[in-house]
Short mmCIF file of C-alpha atoms in Angstrom, two decimals:
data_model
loop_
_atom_site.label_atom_id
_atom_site.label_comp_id
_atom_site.label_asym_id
_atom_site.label_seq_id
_atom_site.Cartn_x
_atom_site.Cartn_y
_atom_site.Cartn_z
CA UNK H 1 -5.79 -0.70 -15.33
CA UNK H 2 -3.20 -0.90 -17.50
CA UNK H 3 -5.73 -1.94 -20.52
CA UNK H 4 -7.43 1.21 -19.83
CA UNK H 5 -4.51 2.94 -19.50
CA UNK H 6 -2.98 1.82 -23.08
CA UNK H 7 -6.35 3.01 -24.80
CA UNK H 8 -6.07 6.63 -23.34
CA UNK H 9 -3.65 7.54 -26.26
CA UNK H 10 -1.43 9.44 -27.07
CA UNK H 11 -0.26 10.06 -23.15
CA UNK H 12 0.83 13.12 -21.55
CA UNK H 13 3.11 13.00 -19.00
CA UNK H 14 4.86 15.04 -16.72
CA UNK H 15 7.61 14.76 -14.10
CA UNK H 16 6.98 17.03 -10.77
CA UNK H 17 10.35 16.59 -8.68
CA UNK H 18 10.92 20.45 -8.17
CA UNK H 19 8.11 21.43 -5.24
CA UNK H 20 9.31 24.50 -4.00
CA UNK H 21 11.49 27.38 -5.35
CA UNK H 22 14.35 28.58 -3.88
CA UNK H 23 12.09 30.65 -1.07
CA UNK H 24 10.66 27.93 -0.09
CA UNK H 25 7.22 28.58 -1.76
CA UNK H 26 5.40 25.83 -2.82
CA UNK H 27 4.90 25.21 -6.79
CA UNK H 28 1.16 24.60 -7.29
CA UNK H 29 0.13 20.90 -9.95
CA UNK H 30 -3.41 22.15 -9.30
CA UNK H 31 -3.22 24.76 -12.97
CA UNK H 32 -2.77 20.97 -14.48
CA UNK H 33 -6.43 20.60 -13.45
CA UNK H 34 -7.59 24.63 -12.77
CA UNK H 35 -6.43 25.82 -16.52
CA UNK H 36 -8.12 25.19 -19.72
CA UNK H 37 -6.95 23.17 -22.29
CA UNK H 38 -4.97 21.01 -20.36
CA UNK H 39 -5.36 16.97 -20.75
CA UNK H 40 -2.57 16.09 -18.94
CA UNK H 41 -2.80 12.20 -18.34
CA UNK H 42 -0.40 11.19 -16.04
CA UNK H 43 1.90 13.44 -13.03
CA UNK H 44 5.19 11.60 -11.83
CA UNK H 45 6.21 12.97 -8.53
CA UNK H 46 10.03 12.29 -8.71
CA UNK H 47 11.84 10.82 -6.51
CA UNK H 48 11.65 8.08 -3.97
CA UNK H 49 15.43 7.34 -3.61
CA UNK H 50 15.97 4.31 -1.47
CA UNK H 51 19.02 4.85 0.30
CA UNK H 52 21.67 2.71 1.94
CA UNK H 53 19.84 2.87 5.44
CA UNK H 54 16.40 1.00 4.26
CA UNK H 55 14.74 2.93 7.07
CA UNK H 56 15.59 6.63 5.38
CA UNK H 57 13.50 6.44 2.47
CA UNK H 58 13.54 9.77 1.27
CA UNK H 59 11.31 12.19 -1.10
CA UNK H 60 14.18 13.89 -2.98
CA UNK H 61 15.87 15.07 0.35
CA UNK H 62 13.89 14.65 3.11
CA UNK H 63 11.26 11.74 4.61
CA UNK H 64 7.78 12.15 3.08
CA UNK H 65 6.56 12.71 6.25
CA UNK H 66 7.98 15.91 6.14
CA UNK H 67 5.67 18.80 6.80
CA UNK H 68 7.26 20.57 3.92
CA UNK H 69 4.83 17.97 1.76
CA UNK H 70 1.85 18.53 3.38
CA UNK H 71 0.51 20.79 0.55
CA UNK H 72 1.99 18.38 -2.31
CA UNK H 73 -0.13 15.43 -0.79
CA UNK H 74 -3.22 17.57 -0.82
CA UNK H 75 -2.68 18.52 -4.28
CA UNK H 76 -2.47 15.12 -4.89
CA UNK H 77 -5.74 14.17 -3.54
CA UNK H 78 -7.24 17.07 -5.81
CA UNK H 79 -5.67 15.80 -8.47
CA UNK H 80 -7.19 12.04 -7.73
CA UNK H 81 -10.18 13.30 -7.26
CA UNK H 82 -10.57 15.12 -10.35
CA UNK H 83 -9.09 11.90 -12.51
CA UNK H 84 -5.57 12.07 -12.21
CA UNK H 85 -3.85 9.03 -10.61
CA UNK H 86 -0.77 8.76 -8.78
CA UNK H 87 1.69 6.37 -9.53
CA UNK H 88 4.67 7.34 -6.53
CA UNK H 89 16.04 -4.06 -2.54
CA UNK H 90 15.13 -6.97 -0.97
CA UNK H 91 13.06 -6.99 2.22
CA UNK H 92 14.34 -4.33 4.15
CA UNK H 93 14.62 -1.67 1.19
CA UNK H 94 11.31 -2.66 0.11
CA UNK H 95 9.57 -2.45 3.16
CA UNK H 96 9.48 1.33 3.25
CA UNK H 97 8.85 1.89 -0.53
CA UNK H 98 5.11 -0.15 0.04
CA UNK H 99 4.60 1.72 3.31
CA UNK H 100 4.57 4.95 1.50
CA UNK H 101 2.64 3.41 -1.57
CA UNK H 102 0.38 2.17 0.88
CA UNK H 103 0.01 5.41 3.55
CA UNK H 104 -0.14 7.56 0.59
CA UNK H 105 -2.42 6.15 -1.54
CA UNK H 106 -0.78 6.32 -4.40
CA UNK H 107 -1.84 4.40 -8.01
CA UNK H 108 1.68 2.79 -9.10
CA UNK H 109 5.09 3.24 -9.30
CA UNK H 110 7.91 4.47 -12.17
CA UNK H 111 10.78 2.63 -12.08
CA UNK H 112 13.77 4.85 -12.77
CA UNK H 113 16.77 2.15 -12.41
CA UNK H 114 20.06 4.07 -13.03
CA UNK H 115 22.46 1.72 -11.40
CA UNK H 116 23.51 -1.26 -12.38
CA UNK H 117 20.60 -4.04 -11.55
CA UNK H 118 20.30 -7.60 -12.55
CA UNK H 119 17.19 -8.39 -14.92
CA UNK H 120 15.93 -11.17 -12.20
CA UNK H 121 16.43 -8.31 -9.51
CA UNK H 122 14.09 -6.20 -11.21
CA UNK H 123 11.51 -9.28 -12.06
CA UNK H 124 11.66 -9.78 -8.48
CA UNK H 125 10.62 -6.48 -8.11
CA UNK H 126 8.00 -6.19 -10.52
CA UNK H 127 6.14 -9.54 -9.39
CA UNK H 128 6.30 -8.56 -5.84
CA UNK H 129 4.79 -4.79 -6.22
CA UNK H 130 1.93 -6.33 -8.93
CA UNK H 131 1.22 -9.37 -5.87
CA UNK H 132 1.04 -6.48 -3.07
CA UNK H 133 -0.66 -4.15 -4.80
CA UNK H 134 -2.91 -5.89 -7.19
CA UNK H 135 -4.10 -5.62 -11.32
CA UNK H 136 -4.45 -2.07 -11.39
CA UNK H 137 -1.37 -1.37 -9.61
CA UNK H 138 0.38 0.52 -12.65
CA UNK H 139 4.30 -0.14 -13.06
CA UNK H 140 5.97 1.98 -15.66
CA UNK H 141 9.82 2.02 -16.43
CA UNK H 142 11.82 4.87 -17.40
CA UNK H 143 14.93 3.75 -19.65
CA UNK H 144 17.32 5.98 -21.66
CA UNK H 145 15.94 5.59 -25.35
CA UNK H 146 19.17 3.96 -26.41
CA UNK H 147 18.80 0.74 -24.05
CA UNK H 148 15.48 0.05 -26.04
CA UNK H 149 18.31 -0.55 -29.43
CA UNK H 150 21.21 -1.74 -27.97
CA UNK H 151 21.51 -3.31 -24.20
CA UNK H 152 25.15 -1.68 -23.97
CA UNK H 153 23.92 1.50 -24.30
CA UNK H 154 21.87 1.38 -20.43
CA UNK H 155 22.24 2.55 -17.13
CA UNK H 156 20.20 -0.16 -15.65
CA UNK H 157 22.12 -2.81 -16.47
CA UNK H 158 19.87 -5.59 -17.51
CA UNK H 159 18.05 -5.96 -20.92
CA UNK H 160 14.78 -3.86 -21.47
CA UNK H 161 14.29 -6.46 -24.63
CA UNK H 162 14.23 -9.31 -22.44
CA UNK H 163 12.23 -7.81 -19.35
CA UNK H 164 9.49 -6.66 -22.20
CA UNK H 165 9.48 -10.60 -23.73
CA UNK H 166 9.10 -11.89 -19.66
CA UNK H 167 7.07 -9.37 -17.93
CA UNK H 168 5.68 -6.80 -20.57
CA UNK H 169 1.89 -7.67 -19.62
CA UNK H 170 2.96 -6.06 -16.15
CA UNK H 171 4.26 -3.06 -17.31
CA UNK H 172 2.16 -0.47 -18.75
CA UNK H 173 4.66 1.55 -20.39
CA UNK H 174 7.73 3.31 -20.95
CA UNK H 175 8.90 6.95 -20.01
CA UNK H 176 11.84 6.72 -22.44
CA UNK H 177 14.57 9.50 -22.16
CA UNK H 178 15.23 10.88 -25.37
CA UNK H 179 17.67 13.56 -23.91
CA UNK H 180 21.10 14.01 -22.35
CA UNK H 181 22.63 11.94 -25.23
CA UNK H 182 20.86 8.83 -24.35
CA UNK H 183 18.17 9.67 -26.94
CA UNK H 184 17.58 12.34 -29.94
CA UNK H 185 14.29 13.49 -29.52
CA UNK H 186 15.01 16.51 -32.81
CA UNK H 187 13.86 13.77 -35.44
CA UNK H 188 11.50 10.70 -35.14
CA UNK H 189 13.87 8.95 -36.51
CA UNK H 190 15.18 6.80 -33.19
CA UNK H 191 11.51 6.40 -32.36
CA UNK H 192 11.07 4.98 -35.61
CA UNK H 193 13.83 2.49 -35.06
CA UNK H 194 12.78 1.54 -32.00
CA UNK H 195 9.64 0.48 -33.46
CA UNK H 196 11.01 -1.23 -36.26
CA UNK H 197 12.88 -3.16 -33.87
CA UNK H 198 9.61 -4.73 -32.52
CA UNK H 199 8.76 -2.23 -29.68
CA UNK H 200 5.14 -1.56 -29.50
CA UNK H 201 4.36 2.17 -30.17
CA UNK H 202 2.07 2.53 -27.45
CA UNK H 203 4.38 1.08 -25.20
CA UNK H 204 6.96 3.57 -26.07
CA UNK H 205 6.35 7.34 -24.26
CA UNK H 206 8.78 9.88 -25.85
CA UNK H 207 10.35 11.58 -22.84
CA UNK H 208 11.37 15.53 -23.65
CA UNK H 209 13.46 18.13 -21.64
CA UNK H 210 10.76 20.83 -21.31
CA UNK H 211 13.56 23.57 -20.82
CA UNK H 212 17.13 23.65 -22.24
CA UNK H 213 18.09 24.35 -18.43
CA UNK H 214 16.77 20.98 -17.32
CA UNK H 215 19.02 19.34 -19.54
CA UNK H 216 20.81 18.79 -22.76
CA UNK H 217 18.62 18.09 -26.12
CA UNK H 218 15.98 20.44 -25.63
CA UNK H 219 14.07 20.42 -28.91
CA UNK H 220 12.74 23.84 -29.89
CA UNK H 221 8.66 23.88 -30.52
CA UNK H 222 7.99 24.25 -34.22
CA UNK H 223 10.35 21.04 -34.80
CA UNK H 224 9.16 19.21 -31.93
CA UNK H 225 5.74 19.93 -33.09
CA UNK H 226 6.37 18.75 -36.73
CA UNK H 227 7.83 15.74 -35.38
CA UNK H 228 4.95 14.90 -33.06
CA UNK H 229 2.82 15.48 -35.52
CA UNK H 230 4.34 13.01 -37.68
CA UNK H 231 4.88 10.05 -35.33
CA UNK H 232 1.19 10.90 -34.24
CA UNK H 233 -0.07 10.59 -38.31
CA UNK H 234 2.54 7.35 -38.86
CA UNK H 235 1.43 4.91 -35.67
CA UNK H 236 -2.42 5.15 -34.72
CA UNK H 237 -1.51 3.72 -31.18
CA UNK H 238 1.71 6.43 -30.98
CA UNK H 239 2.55 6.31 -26.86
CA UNK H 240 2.63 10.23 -26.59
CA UNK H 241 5.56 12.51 -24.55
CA UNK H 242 6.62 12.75 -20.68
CA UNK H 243 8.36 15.72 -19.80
CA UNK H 244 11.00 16.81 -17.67
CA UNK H 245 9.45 18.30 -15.38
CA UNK H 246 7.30 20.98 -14.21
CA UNK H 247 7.93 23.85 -12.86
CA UNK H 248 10.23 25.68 -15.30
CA UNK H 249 8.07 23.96 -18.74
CA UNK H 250 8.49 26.48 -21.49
CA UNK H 251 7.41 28.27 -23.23
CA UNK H 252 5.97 29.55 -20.11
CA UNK H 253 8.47 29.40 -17.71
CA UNK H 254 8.30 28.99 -13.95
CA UNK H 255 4.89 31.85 -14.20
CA UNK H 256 3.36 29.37 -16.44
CA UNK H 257 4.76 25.92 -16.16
CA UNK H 258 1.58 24.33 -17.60
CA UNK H 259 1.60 26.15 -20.35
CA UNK H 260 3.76 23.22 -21.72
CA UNK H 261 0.79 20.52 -20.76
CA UNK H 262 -1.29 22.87 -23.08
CA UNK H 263 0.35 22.95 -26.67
CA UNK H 264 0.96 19.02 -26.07
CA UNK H 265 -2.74 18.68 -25.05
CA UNK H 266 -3.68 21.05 -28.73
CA UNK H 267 -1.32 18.99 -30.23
CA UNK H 268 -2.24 15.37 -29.03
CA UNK H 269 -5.21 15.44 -27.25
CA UNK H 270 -7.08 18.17 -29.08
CA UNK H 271 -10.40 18.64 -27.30
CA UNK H 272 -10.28 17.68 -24.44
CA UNK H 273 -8.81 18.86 -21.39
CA UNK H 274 -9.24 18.10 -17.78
CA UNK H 275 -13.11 18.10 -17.66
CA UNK H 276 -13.83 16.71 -20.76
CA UNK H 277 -13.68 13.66 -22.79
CA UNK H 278 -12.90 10.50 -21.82
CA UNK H 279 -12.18 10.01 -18.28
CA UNK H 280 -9.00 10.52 -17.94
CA UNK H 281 -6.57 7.83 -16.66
CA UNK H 282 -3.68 10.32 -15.40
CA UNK H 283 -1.43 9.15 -12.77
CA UNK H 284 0.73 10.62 -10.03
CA UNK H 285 3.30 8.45 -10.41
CA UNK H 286 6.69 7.91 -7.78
CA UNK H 287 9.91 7.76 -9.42
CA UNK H 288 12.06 4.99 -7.25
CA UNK H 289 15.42 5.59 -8.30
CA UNK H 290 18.18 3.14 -6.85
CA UNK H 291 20.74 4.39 -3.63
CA UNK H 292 23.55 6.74 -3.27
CA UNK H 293 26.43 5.22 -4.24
CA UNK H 294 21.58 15.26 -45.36
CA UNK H 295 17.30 16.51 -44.73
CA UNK H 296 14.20 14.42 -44.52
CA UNK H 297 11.07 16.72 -45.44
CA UNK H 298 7.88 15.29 -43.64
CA UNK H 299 5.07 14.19 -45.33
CA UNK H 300 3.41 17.64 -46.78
CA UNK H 301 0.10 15.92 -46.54
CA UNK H 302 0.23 16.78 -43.49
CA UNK H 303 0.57 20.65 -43.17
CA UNK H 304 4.00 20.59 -41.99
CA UNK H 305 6.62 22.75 -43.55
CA UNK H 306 9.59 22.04 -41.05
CA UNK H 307 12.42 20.76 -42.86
CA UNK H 308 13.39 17.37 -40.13
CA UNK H 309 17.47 16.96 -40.35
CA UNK H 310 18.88 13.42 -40.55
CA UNK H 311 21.41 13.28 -37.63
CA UNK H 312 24.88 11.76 -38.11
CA UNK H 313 25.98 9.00 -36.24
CA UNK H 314 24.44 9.02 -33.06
CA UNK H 315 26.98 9.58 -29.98
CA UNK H 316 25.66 8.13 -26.96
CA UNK H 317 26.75 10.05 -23.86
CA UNK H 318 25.47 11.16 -20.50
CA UNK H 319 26.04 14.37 -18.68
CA UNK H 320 23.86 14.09 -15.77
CA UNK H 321 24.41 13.70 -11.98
CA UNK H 322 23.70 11.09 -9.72
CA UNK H 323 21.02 13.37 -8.17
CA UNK H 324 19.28 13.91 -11.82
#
């Protein structure tokens, strides 16, 4: 799976960890499939947090058991059914994660370490969820963009350059945060670097705030779309864009969340959409976070007429909560 997964490029991926609004009402994934134009490839339904009790795993706040997800795990199966997989420390923690990957069917697992882990830890990890779960099992990690140049600059802890040179045939890809500080996502020039530093392109997903109230370094649309356009034009096997998250995706807003999945779809996928082309190999995927405690102008070749500023040096800072 994660051959076939690779191929299906550029990727489109979006974070669903909002499921209801503040009434209580239940935010629909099913215009990712209903709408047209929409070739969304993979959903990640954030987050599993394992928490200091191993027996209180928890889907953002509550057990997934709860009937409050009874309509997200039917969506889910809709969204299966139509092509879109779902992707949802030691013994005891891990115990409840595979239960749920197991009673829930789900297609893999993102790995969003933000706390201090040991690279053999998360090995450990890895092995054991691709030995349970099998070869199409897909495991995808999600680090800040700035851990992929310099290992300092991490909230995991361990390398990312060393877990890709010991176990990057098990892991599909990466949902890298270019946002909050940890990434600059308003030029492709850090994507760029990262490549030139031996990352594989396709390997590399850019990861976008998809409203400037979900975070800081929210990249307007006519310079996200000149930059896209360009990374897209500059590596044939470009990894494509996972955004954070759903329900409030501009431009349309929390009326139109998917609206979002549609200009990247135009822009990246152009047609094809959830009924057409290739099938697709989109995944619901679990975030598992750890427990409480001067101007470049691009290419004019290329129709683009979005002047792309070079950024000064980079400041690397985070200003998100635990619970982000």
């Amino acid at each position: 799976m994660a051959s076939s997964s690779r191929a299906a490029l550029p990727r489109i991926v979006i974070y669903h960890q909002t499921v209801h609004d503040p009434n209580g009402t239940h935010i629909s994934i099913l215009p990712l499939i209903s709408q047209p134009g929409i070739a969304v490839t993979h959903i990640i339904v954030a987050a599993l947090h394992v928490n200091d009790d191993p027996n209180a795993l928890t889907l953002n706040d509550h057990a997934p058991v709860d009937p409050r997800y009874i309509t997200l795990w039917a969506e889910l199966r809709i969204a299966q059914a139509s092509g879109i997989k779902d992707q949802s420390s030691f013994e005891a923690y891990y115990a409840p994660v595979y239960n749920t990957i197991k009673e829930r069917g789900l297609d893999g697992i993102d790995l969003d370490i933000e706390e201090a882990m040991s690279l053999g830890g998360v090995i450990r990890l890895i092995d054991r969820l691709r030995a349970d779960f099998g070869p199409d099992f897909l495991i995808t990690l999600a680090p800040v963009a700035a851990a992929l140049l310099d290992v300092r600059r991490n909230l995991s802890g361990f390398d990312y350059e060393a877990l890709e040179v010991m176990r990057g045939s098990q892991i599909a890809w990466y949902n890298t945060q270019f946002y909050c500080g940890w990434g600059d996502a308003s030029t492709p020039i850090m994507y760029e670097m990262i490549v030139a530093r031996g990352w594989s392109p396709d390997k590399v997903v850019i990861g976008l705030v998809t409203n400037a109230e979900n975070g800081a370094g929210f990249v307007p649309w006519e310079l996200l779309r000149a930059n896209l356009t360009l990374l897209k034009f500059q590596f044939r096997q470009f990894g494509g864009v996972m955004g954070w998250e759903y329900f409030n995706s501009s431009p349309g807003g929390k009326d139109k969340p998917w609206e979002w999945a549609q200009r990247m779809t135009t822009l990246l996928r152009p047609g094809e959409d959830a009924g057409l082309g290739e099938p697709s190999t989109t995944g619901v995927v679990d975030v598992s976070k750890t427990s409480s405690s001067g101007v470049q102008v691009a290419d004019p070749d290329l129709g683009i007429s979005v002047d792309v500023p070079v950024p000064t040096d980079f400041d690397y800072f985070s200003d998100f909560s635990a619970e982000d």
